[in-house]
Short mmCIF file of C-alpha atoms and ligand atoms in Angstrom, two decimals:
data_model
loop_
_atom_site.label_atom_id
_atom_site.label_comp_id
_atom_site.label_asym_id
_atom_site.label_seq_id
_atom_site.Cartn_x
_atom_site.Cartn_y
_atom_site.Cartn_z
CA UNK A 1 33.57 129.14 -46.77
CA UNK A 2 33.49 127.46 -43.31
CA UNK A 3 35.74 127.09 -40.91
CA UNK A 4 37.15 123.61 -39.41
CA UNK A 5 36.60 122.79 -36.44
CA UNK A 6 40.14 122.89 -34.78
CA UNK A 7 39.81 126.43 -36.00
CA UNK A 8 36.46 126.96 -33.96
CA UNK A 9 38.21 124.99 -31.34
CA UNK A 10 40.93 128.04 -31.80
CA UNK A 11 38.98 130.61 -32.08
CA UNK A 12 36.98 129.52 -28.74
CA UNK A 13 40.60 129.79 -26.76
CA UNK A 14 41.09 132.78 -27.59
CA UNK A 15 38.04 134.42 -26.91
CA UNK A 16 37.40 132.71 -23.71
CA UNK A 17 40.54 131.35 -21.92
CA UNK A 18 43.12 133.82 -19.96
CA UNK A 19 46.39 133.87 -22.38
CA UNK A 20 49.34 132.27 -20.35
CA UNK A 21 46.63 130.12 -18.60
CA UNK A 22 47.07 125.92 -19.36
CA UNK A 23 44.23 125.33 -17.14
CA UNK A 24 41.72 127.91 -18.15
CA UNK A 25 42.60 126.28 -22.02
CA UNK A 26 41.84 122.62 -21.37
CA UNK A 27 38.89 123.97 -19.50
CA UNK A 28 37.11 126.02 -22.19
CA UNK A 29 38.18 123.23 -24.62
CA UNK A 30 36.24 121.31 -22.56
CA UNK A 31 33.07 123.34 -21.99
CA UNK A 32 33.43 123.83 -26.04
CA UNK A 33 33.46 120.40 -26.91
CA UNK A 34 31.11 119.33 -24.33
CA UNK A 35 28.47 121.98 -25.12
CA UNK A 36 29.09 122.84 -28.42
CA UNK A 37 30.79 120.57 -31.00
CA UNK A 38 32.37 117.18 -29.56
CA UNK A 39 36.34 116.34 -30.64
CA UNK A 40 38.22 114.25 -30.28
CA UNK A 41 40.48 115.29 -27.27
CA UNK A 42 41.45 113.08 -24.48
CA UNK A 43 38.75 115.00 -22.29
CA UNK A 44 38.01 115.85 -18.72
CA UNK A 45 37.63 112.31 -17.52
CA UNK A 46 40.33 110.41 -19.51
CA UNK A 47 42.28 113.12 -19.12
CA UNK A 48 42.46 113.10 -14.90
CA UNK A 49 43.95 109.47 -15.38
CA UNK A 50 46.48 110.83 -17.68
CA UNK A 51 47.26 113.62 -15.57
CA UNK A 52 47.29 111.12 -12.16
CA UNK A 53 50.13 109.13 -14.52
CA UNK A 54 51.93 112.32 -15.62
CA UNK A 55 52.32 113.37 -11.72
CA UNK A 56 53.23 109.52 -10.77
CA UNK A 57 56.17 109.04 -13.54
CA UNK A 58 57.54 112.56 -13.81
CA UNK A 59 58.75 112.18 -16.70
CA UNK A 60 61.91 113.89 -18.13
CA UNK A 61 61.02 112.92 -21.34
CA UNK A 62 58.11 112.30 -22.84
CA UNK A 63 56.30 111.55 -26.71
CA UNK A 64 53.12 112.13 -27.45
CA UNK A 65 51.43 110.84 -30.79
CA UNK A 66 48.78 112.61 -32.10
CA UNK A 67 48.62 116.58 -30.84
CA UNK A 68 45.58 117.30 -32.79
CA UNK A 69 44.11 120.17 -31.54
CA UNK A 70 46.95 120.65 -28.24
CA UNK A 71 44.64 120.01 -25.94
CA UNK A 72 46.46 116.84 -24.30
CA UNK A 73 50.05 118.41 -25.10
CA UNK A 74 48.73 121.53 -23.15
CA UNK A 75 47.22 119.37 -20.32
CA UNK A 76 50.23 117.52 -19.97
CA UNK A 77 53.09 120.11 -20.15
CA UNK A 78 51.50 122.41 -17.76
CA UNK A 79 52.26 119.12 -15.11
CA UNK A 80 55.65 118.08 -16.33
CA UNK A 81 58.99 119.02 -13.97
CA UNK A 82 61.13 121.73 -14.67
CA UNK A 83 63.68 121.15 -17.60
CA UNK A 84 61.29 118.40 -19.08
CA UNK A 85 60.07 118.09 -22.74
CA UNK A 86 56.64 117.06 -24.19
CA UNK A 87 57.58 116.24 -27.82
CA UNK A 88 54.08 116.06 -29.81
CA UNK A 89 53.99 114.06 -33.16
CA UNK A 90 51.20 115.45 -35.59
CA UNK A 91 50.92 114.26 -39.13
CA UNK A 92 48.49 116.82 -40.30
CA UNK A 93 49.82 120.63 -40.74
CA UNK A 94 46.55 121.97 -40.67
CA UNK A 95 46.20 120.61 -37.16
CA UNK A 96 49.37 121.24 -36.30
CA UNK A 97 49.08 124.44 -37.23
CA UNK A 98 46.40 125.11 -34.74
CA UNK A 99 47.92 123.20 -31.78
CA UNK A 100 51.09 125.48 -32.02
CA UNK A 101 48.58 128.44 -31.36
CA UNK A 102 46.41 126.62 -28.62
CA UNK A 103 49.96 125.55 -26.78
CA UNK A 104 51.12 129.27 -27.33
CA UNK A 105 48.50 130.75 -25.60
CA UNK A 106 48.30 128.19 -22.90
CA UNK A 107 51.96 129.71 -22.57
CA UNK A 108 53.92 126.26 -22.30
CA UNK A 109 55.16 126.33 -26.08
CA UNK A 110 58.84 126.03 -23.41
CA UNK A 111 57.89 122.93 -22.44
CA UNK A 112 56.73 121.27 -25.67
CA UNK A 113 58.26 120.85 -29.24
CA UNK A 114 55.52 120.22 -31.79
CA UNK A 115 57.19 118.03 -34.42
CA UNK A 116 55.37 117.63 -38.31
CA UNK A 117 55.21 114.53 -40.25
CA UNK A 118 54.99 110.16 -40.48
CA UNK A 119 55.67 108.40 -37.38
CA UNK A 120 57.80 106.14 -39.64
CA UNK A 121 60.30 108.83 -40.49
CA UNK A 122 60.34 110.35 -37.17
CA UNK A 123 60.39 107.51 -34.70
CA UNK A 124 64.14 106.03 -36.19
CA UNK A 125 65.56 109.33 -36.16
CA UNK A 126 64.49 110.66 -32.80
CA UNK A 127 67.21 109.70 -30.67
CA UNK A 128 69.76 111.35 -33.19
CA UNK A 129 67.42 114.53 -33.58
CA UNK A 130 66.86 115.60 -29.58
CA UNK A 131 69.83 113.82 -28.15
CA UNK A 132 67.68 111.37 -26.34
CA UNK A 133 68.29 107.91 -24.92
CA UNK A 134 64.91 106.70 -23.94
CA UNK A 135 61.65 107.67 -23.40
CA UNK A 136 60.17 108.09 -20.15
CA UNK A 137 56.43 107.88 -20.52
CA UNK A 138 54.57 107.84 -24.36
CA UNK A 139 51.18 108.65 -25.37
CA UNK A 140 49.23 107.30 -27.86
CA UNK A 141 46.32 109.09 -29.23
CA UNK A 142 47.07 109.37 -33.04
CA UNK A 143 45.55 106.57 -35.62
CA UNK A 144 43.95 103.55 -34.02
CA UNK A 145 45.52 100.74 -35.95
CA UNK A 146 49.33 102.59 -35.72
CA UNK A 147 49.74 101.82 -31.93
CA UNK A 148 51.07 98.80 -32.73
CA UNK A 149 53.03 99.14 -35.04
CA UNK A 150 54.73 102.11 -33.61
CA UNK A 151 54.82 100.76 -30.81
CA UNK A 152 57.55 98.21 -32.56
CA UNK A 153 59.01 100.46 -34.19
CA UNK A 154 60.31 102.25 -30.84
CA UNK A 155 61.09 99.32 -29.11
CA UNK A 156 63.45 98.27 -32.58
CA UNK A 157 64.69 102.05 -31.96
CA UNK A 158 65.43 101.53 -28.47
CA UNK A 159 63.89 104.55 -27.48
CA UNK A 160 61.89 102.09 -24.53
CA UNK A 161 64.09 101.07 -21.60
CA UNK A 162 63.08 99.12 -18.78
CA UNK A 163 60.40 100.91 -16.89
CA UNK A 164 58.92 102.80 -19.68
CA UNK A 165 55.37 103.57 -19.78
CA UNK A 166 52.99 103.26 -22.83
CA UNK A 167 49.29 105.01 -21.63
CA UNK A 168 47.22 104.67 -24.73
CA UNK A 169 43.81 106.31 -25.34
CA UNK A 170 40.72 104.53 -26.95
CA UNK A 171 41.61 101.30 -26.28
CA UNK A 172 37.70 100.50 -26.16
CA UNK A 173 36.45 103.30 -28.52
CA UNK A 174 37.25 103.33 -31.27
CA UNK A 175 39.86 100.55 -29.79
CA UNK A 176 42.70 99.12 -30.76
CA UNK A 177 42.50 95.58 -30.28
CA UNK A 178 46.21 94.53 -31.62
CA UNK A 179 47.49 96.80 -29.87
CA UNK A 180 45.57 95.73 -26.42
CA UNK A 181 46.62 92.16 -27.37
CA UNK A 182 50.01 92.79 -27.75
CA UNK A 183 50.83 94.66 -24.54
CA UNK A 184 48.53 92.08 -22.45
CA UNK A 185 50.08 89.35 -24.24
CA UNK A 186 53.35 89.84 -24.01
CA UNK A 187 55.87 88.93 -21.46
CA UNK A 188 57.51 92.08 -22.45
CA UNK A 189 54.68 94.55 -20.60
CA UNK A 190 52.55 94.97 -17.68
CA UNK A 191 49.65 96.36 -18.31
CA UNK A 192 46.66 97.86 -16.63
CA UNK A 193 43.02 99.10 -17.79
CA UNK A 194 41.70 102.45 -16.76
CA UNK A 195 37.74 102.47 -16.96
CA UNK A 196 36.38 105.30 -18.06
CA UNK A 197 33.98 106.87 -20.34
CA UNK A 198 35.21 108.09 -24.35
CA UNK A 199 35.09 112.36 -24.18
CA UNK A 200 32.03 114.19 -23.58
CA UNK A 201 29.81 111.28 -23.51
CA UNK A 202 28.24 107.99 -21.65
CA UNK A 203 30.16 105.68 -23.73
CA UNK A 204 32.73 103.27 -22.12
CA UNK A 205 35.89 103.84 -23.20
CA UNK A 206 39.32 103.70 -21.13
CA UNK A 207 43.12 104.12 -21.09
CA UNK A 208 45.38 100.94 -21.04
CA UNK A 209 48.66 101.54 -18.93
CA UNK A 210 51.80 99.58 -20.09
CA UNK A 211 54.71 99.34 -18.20
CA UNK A 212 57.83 98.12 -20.67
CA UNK A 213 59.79 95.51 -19.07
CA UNK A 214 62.69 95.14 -21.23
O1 OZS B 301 40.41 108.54 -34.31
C1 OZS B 301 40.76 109.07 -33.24
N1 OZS B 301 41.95 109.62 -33.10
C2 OZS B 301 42.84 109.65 -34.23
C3 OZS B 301 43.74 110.83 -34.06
C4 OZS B 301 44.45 111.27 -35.06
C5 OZS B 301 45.31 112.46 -34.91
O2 OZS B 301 46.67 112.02 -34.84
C6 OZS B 301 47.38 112.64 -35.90
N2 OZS B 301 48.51 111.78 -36.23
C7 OZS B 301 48.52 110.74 -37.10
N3 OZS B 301 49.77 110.18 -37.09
C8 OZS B 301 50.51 110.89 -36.22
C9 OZS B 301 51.91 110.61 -35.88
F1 OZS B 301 52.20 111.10 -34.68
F2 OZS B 301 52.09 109.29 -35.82
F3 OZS B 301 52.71 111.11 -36.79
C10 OZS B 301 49.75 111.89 -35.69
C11 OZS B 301 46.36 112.86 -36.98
O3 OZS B 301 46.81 113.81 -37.92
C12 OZS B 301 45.20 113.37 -36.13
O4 OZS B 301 45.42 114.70 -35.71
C13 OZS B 301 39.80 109.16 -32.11
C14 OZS B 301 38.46 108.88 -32.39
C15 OZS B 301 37.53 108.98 -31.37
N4 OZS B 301 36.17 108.69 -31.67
O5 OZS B 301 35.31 108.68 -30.76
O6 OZS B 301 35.87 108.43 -32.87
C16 OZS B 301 37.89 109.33 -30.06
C17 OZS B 301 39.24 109.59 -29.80
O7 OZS B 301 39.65 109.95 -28.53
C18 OZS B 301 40.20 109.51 -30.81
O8 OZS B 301 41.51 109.75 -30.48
MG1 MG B 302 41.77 109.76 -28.34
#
């Protein structure tokens, strides 16, 4: 039988990158996926914008959608401020499964809680379950044509307060052309386009950058 590929993805972290080490993890994800099997992870280049945002906001708390493989959530948390939280929304327990390894051995599992299941459960309960008021800064990176309506579905749940920013991947490729509609169209958000190219190739892609007005 063969193995997936967030298990090769795995397997390559552990036999390459230095346990403890978030760096040396997104970096042989990286080589990996550049030289070996693309995946879908926010990559090298995508993933310096998201970092430049990450250092810019400091965020105290912070939603991701879509861990997939960890690489992001590993990316991310090994930037975030002391006593700050990554939570990571992942639908699929085979992947999340994986991630919890690839974040263990990056050795920020203190930084990030990994959460299972449907946005549409989660995102009303949230507040309730981690004692939260708002979110700080939120990335999308899970199904395409979900952005928007999650993106509702936490402004209805108040977790967005004024000031909160929305940094969503693929916004070109795949895209996610509601969604870009909605946050350029409303009154509600300013938002900005990041050029850039989609992971591991020469294919334009980029990262929209929402600011929530209120
Ligand atoms: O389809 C893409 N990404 C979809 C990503 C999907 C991932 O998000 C999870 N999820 C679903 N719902 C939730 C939550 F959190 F809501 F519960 C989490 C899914 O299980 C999967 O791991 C994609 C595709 C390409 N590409 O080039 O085709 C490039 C990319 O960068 C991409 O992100
Ligand atoms: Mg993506």
């Amino acid at each position: 039988y063969g193995s997936t590929r967030p298990e090769r993805i795995l397997a390559e972290v552990k036999r390459k990158a230095t346990r403890g080490d978030a760096r040396s993890v997104v970096d042989t994800i990286d080589q990996y996926c550049r030289h070996q099997e693309w995946a879908m992870n926010v990559g090298d280049e995508k993933g310096t914008i998201l970092d430049s945002i990450v250092c810019e906001v400091k965020p105290m708390a912070m939603l991701e959608l879509g861990t997939y493989c960890g690489y992001s959530a590993v990316r991310i948390a090994s930037l975030l401020p002391p006593n700050s939280r990554l939570i990571t929304m992942e639908f699929n327990p085979v992947f999340a499964a994986i991630a919890r390894q690839v974040i263990a051995w990056a050795g920020v599992e203190d930084k990030v809680v990994l959460i299972e299941g449907p946005s549409g459960d989660w995102i009303p309960k949230m507040k309730k379950e981690f004692g939260l008021t708002s979110f700080d800064l939120v990335f999308l990176d899970h199904w395409k044509d979900c952005y928007l309506p999650d993106t509702k579905l936490m402004e209805e749940c108040g977790l967005l307060r004024t000031g909160s920013i929305l940094v969503a991947d693929n916004v070109i490729c795949p895209g996610a052309p509601d969604y870009l509609e909605y946050v350029r169209g409303s009154p509600r958000y300013e938002s900005k386009y990041f050029r850039s190219h989609l992971e591991y190739t020469r294919v334009e892609d980029g990262i929209e950058k929402s600011v929530f007005l209120g």
